[in-house]
GROMACS .gro file of C-alpha atoms in nm:
model
  288
    1UNK     CA    1   3.665   0.033   7.309
    2UNK     CA    2   3.284   0.019   7.430
    3UNK     CA    3   3.187   0.115   7.062
    4UNK     CA    4   3.375  -0.174   6.922
    5UNK     CA    5   3.284  -0.436   7.174
    6UNK     CA    6   2.921  -0.370   7.087
    7UNK     CA    7   3.015  -0.520   6.739
    8UNK     CA    8   3.208  -0.803   6.889
    9UNK     CA    9   3.546  -0.651   6.854
   10UNK     CA   10   3.752  -0.652   7.183
   11UNK     CA   11   4.070  -0.443   7.174
   12UNK     CA   12   4.311  -0.259   7.408
   13UNK     CA   13   4.589  -0.015   7.322
   14UNK     CA   14   4.864   0.177   7.501
   15UNK     CA   15   4.788   0.527   7.397
   16UNK     CA   16   4.553   0.739   7.193
   17UNK     CA   17   4.618   1.060   7.023
   18UNK     CA   18   4.438   1.311   6.801
   19UNK     CA   19   4.532   1.301   6.410
   20UNK     CA   20   4.553   1.654   6.297
   21UNK     CA   21   4.420   1.560   5.957
   22UNK     CA   22   4.111   1.385   6.113
   23UNK     CA   23   4.037   1.077   6.332
   24UNK     CA   24   4.202   0.923   6.635
   25UNK     CA   25   4.508   0.715   6.640
   26UNK     CA   26   4.541   0.421   6.868
   27UNK     CA   27   4.892   0.292   6.914
   28UNK     CA   28   5.022  -0.056   6.996
   29UNK     CA   29   4.665  -0.208   6.953
   30UNK     CA   30   4.572  -0.565   7.049
   31UNK     CA   31   4.262  -0.721   6.928
   32UNK     CA   32   4.112  -1.001   7.139
   33UNK     CA   33   3.869  -1.289   7.056
   34UNK     CA   34   3.717  -1.265   7.406
   35UNK     CA   35   3.585  -1.020   7.647
   36UNK     CA   36   3.849  -1.135   7.922
   37UNK     CA   37   4.136  -1.041   7.663
   38UNK     CA   38   4.301  -1.378   7.703
   39UNK     CA   39   4.294  -1.473   7.340
   40UNK     CA   40   4.506  -1.261   7.124
   41UNK     CA   41   4.393  -1.237   6.763
   42UNK     CA   42   4.614  -0.969   6.631
   43UNK     CA   43   4.848  -0.704   6.730
   44UNK     CA   44   4.912  -0.368   6.531
   45UNK     CA   45   5.135  -0.076   6.600
   46UNK     CA   46   4.875   0.180   6.494
   47UNK     CA   47   4.517   0.222   6.366
   48UNK     CA   48   4.346   0.555   6.282
   49UNK     CA   49   3.980   0.543   6.383
   50UNK     CA   50   3.718   0.794   6.243
   51UNK     CA   51   3.394   0.863   6.416
   52UNK     CA   52   3.061   1.037   6.302
   53UNK     CA   53   3.151   1.394   6.398
   54UNK     CA   54   2.779   1.481   6.430
   55UNK     CA   55   2.726   1.204   6.691
   56UNK     CA   56   3.042   1.295   6.883
   57UNK     CA   57   2.894   1.641   6.934
   58UNK     CA   58   2.590   1.484   7.103
   59UNK     CA   59   2.827   1.273   7.326
   60UNK     CA   60   2.787   0.950   7.121
   61UNK     CA   61   3.075   0.763   6.951
   62UNK     CA   62   2.983   0.590   6.639
   63UNK     CA   63   3.276   0.432   6.442
   64UNK     CA   64   3.280   0.496   6.084
   65UNK     CA   65   3.608   0.363   5.961
   66UNK     CA   66   3.937   0.208   6.045
   67UNK     CA   67   4.253   0.289   5.852
   68UNK     CA   68   4.616   0.127   5.868
   69UNK     CA   69   4.908   0.313   5.709
   70UNK     CA   70   5.251   0.149   5.670
   71UNK     CA   71   5.141  -0.052   5.989
   72UNK     CA   72   5.284  -0.391   6.105
   73UNK     CA   73   5.035  -0.661   6.196
   74UNK     CA   74   5.131  -0.975   6.395
   75UNK     CA   75   4.884  -1.276   6.399
   76UNK     CA   76   4.965  -1.545   6.653
   77UNK     CA   77   4.901  -1.899   6.509
   78UNK     CA   78   4.742  -1.997   6.846
   79UNK     CA   79   4.549  -1.699   7.001
   80UNK     CA   80   4.590  -1.872   7.357
   81UNK     CA   81   4.973  -1.889   7.331
   82UNK     CA   82   5.079  -1.560   7.136
   83UNK     CA   83   5.447  -1.604   7.244
   84UNK     CA   84   5.463  -1.912   6.999
   85UNK     CA   85   5.478  -1.893   6.609
   86UNK     CA   86   5.350  -1.553   6.478
   87UNK     CA   87   5.240  -1.479   6.115
   88UNK     CA   88   5.362  -1.123   6.044
   89UNK     CA   89   5.229  -0.879   5.778
   90UNK     CA   90   5.444  -0.571   5.713
   91UNK     CA   91   5.393  -0.240   5.556
   92UNK     CA   92   5.012  -0.289   5.576
   93UNK     CA   93   4.788  -0.026   5.419
   94UNK     CA   94   4.418  -0.074   5.453
   95UNK     CA   95   4.080   0.104   5.503
   96UNK     CA   96   3.763  -0.045   5.635
   97UNK     CA   97   3.412   0.103   5.703
   98UNK     CA   98   3.156   0.004   5.960
   99UNK     CA   99   2.815   0.064   5.842
  100UNK     CA  100   2.484  -0.100   5.904
  101UNK     CA  101   2.658  -0.386   6.098
  102UNK     CA  102   2.889  -0.464   5.827
  103UNK     CA  103   3.286  -0.417   5.819
  104UNK     CA  104   3.364  -0.355   5.470
  105UNK     CA  105   3.730  -0.374   5.367
  106UNK     CA  106   3.755  -0.185   5.047
  107UNK     CA  107   4.126  -0.288   4.999
  108UNK     CA  108   4.403  -0.401   5.229
  109UNK     CA  109   4.776  -0.436   5.100
  110UNK     CA  110   5.066  -0.574   5.278
  111UNK     CA  111   5.359  -0.810   5.264
  112UNK     CA  112   5.347  -1.162   5.421
  113UNK     CA  113   5.654  -1.355   5.431
  114UNK     CA  114   5.793  -1.199   5.116
  115UNK     CA  115   5.439  -1.219   4.934
  116UNK     CA  116   5.245  -0.915   4.833
  117UNK     CA  117   4.881  -0.977   4.977
  118UNK     CA  118   4.584  -0.778   4.858
  119UNK     CA  119   4.243  -0.842   5.050
  120UNK     CA  120   3.905  -0.705   4.989
  121UNK     CA  121   3.556  -0.807   5.147
  122UNK     CA  122   3.269  -0.771   5.371
  123UNK     CA  123   3.227  -0.918   5.713
  124UNK     CA  124   2.886  -0.894   5.908
  125UNK     CA  125   2.947  -0.797   6.274
  126UNK     CA  126   2.765  -0.870   6.599
  127UNK     CA  127   2.451  -0.672   6.655
  128UNK     CA  128   2.492  -0.363   6.885
  129UNK     CA  129   2.332  -0.483   7.200
  130UNK     CA  130   2.415  -0.655   7.530
  131UNK     CA  131   2.117  -0.846   7.649
  132UNK     CA  132   2.194  -1.173   7.838
  133UNK     CA  133   2.122  -1.408   7.573
  134UNK     CA  134   2.337  -1.208   7.325
  135UNK     CA  135   2.612  -1.228   7.569
  136UNK     CA  136   2.572  -1.606   7.564
  137UNK     CA  137   2.568  -1.603   7.198
  138UNK     CA  138   2.889  -1.391   7.197
  139UNK     CA  139   3.075  -1.638   7.419
  140UNK     CA  140   2.960  -1.930   7.177
  141UNK     CA  141   3.075  -1.729   6.880
  142UNK     CA  142   3.419  -1.657   7.046
  143UNK     CA  143   3.477  -2.024   7.098
  144UNK     CA  144   3.394  -2.105   6.722
  145UNK     CA  145   3.621  -1.827   6.605
  146UNK     CA  146   3.907  -1.948   6.819
  147UNK     CA  147   3.884  -2.300   6.674
  148UNK     CA  148   3.847  -2.153   6.318
  149UNK     CA  149   4.156  -1.923   6.362
  150UNK     CA  150   4.364  -2.179   6.524
  151UNK     CA  151   4.313  -2.430   6.263
  152UNK     CA  152   4.346  -2.205   5.955
  153UNK     CA  153   4.648  -2.003   6.084
  154UNK     CA  154   4.834  -2.334   6.124
  155UNK     CA  155   4.772  -2.419   5.764
  156UNK     CA  156   4.873  -2.067   5.651
  157UNK     CA  157   5.199  -2.112   5.848
  158UNK     CA  158   5.262  -2.460   5.680
  159UNK     CA  159   5.220  -2.292   5.348
  160UNK     CA  160   5.444  -2.005   5.418
  161UNK     CA  161   5.716  -2.253   5.532
  162UNK     CA  162   5.680  -2.447   5.213
  163UNK     CA  163   5.700  -2.128   5.008
  164UNK     CA  164   6.011  -2.017   5.199
  165UNK     CA  165   6.198  -2.286   5.008
  166UNK     CA  166   6.179  -2.103   4.700
  167UNK     CA  167   6.345  -1.797   4.551
  168UNK     CA  168   6.165  -1.579   4.301
  169UNK     CA  169   6.258  -1.299   4.064
  170UNK     CA  170   5.990  -1.069   4.215
  171UNK     CA  171   5.740  -1.118   4.506
  172UNK     CA  172   5.445  -1.335   4.446
  173UNK     CA  173   5.098  -1.187   4.456
  174UNK     CA  174   4.809  -1.335   4.665
  175UNK     CA  175   4.469  -1.173   4.626
  176UNK     CA  176   4.185  -1.254   4.846
  177UNK     CA  177   3.807  -1.177   4.828
  178UNK     CA  178   3.587  -1.277   5.125
  179UNK     CA  179   3.251  -1.260   5.271
  180UNK     CA  180   3.115  -1.389   5.598
  181UNK     CA  181   2.989  -1.330   5.947
  182UNK     CA  182   3.222  -1.268   6.236
  183UNK     CA  183   3.004  -1.484   6.478
  184UNK     CA  184   3.019  -1.774   6.237
  185UNK     CA  185   3.371  -1.773   6.067
  186UNK     CA  186   3.332  -2.142   5.988
  187UNK     CA  187   3.094  -2.052   5.715
  188UNK     CA  188   3.327  -1.797   5.575
  189UNK     CA  189   3.334  -1.784   5.185
  190UNK     CA  190   3.657  -1.674   5.024
  191UNK     CA  191   3.819  -1.690   4.675
  192UNK     CA  192   4.204  -1.692   4.647
  193UNK     CA  193   4.438  -1.629   4.365
  194UNK     CA  194   4.820  -1.683   4.391
  195UNK     CA  195   5.068  -1.609   4.119
  196UNK     CA  196   5.438  -1.608   4.092
  197UNK     CA  197   5.699  -1.605   3.833
  198UNK     CA  198   6.067  -1.755   3.821
  199UNK     CA  199   6.040  -1.965   4.123
  200UNK     CA  200   6.348  -2.164   4.174
  201UNK     CA  201   6.447  -2.438   4.429
  202UNK     CA  202   6.777  -2.626   4.425
  203UNK     CA  203   6.814  -2.616   4.054
  204UNK     CA  204   6.448  -2.650   3.960
  205UNK     CA  205   6.291  -2.345   3.794
  206UNK     CA  206   5.929  -2.294   3.704
  207UNK     CA  207   5.856  -1.981   3.471
  208UNK     CA  208   5.499  -1.961   3.600
  209UNK     CA  209   5.314  -2.074   3.904
  210UNK     CA  210   4.935  -2.003   3.957
  211UNK     CA  211   4.677  -2.119   4.200
  212UNK     CA  212   4.308  -2.036   4.184
  213UNK     CA  213   4.098  -2.169   4.486
  214UNK     CA  214   3.761  -2.119   4.669
  215UNK     CA  215   3.690  -2.174   5.036
  216UNK     CA  216   3.327  -2.216   5.138
  217UNK     CA  217   3.209  -2.313   5.480
  218UNK     CA  218   3.511  -2.544   5.540
  219UNK     CA  219   3.516  -2.697   5.166
  220UNK     CA  220   3.823  -2.631   4.986
  221UNK     CA  221   3.803  -2.637   4.601
  222UNK     CA  222   4.146  -2.562   4.426
  223UNK     CA  223   4.013  -2.501   4.076
  224UNK     CA  224   4.343  -2.452   3.895
  225UNK     CA  225   4.695  -2.552   4.009
  226UNK     CA  226   4.927  -2.452   3.717
  227UNK     CA  227   5.296  -2.489   3.679
  228UNK     CA  228   5.511  -2.409   3.373
  229UNK     CA  229   5.870  -2.523   3.346
  230UNK     CA  230   6.132  -2.573   3.069
  231UNK     CA  231   5.985  -2.887   2.960
  232UNK     CA  232   5.605  -2.838   2.970
  233UNK     CA  233   5.299  -2.758   3.198
  234UNK     CA  234   5.144  -2.928   3.484
  235UNK     CA  235   4.769  -2.858   3.538
  236UNK     CA  236   4.597  -3.002   3.845
  237UNK     CA  237   4.277  -2.949   4.050
  238UNK     CA  238   4.161  -3.095   4.397
  239UNK     CA  239   3.877  -3.069   4.639
  240UNK     CA  240   3.838  -3.162   5.006
  241UNK     CA  241   3.664  -3.093   5.327
  242UNK     CA  242   3.886  -2.902   5.595
  243UNK     CA  243   4.003  -3.151   5.825
  244UNK     CA  244   3.927  -3.456   5.602
  245UNK     CA  245   4.170  -3.735   5.560
  246UNK     CA  246   4.105  -3.774   5.184
  247UNK     CA  247   4.117  -3.528   4.892
  248UNK     CA  248   4.005  -3.591   4.534
  249UNK     CA  249   4.223  -3.465   4.261
  250UNK     CA  250   4.289  -3.459   3.880
  251UNK     CA  251   4.633  -3.398   3.716
  252UNK     CA  252   4.774  -3.394   3.377
  253UNK     CA  253   5.148  -3.312   3.311
  254UNK     CA  254   5.415  -3.267   3.045
  255UNK     CA  255   5.646  -3.087   3.294
  256UNK     CA  256   5.977  -3.192   3.446
  257UNK     CA  257   5.816  -3.435   3.698
  258UNK     CA  258   6.133  -3.563   3.870
  259UNK     CA  259   6.256  -3.200   3.963
  260UNK     CA  260   5.914  -3.074   4.025
  261UNK     CA  261   5.840  -3.365   4.275
  262UNK     CA  262   6.172  -3.314   4.438
  263UNK     CA  263   6.095  -2.949   4.492
  264UNK     CA  264   5.752  -3.013   4.634
  265UNK     CA  265   5.813  -3.322   4.847
  266UNK     CA  266   6.195  -3.263   4.918
  267UNK     CA  267   6.289  -3.612   4.833
  268UNK     CA  268   6.670  -3.669   4.720
  269UNK     CA  269   6.568  -4.002   4.576
  270UNK     CA  270   6.362  -3.837   4.302
  271UNK     CA  271   6.668  -3.658   4.192
  272UNK     CA  272   6.806  -3.990   4.036
  273UNK     CA  273   6.522  -4.024   3.792
  274UNK     CA  274   6.605  -3.900   3.450
  275UNK     CA  275   6.407  -3.901   3.122
  276UNK     CA  276   6.638  -3.882   2.829
  277UNK     CA  277   6.395  -3.833   2.542
  278UNK     CA  278   6.057  -3.626   2.558
  279UNK     CA  279   5.909  -3.565   2.896
  280UNK     CA  280   5.631  -3.826   3.000
  281UNK     CA  281   5.274  -3.731   2.949
  282UNK     CA  282   5.092  -3.813   3.264
  283UNK     CA  283   4.719  -3.815   3.350
  284UNK     CA  284   4.597  -3.901   3.686
  285UNK     CA  285   4.248  -3.906   3.858
  286UNK     CA  286   4.224  -4.023   4.210
  287UNK     CA  287   4.211  -3.961   4.588
  288UNK     CA  288   4.501  -3.855   4.794
   0.00000   0.00000   0.00000
């Protein structure tokens, strides 16, 4: 625990055991945002920790890697009220290495609300020292992390609730590549790719659905938003600042717009709109 706290990771666990194949297994682990353990960031049933064996013989514990195998991960939407809505990741397999102040996630795979998720990235961690000015800086960083996590987890939950309307032939795939600093999550940089086939909602079916997006320091750039259905294709792009009231967008479509809009906005009135000939060709630029 002291080794991880030196890098800004605060955790607690119920029990610890030796893995006969190497490493130490911590079970029923809780990861907190603050030293007082009041703001729960995540809960996981087990983590395997590997230490530098040479340093252990000298009485020093230097963490080298963390590994999850078929683990279940729970992420509260509000870290200060973990008993409320929780985002759950099942069957999580991941391995991360802690070297030179960086936590490198080689690959993390799991299932999030029926979506297969794959994550890779690099996170710079807090320096390993406990001087007073560093403790004050750590407190400020914890406050910024709390605001970032609370805001973005809510948006993730909203997206998952929307996707829960749809049925699909096989689980959609979400790939995330990230880079950032644990003390300044507001400056996080991430690229996201989401792909699904055969999504269906109340009679509307899209054969292909794809999103390519970039998040950079609070700026969201949806580079591609593509939907293909029985009539045609919808292509869109949009960009906005996180928390802003406006988003600039561009859209072109030859798709089944009434059914598509009904699926997206859940409006029964749109079901009464019918095009008897060719689907309309639409091109729109504007601010939403």
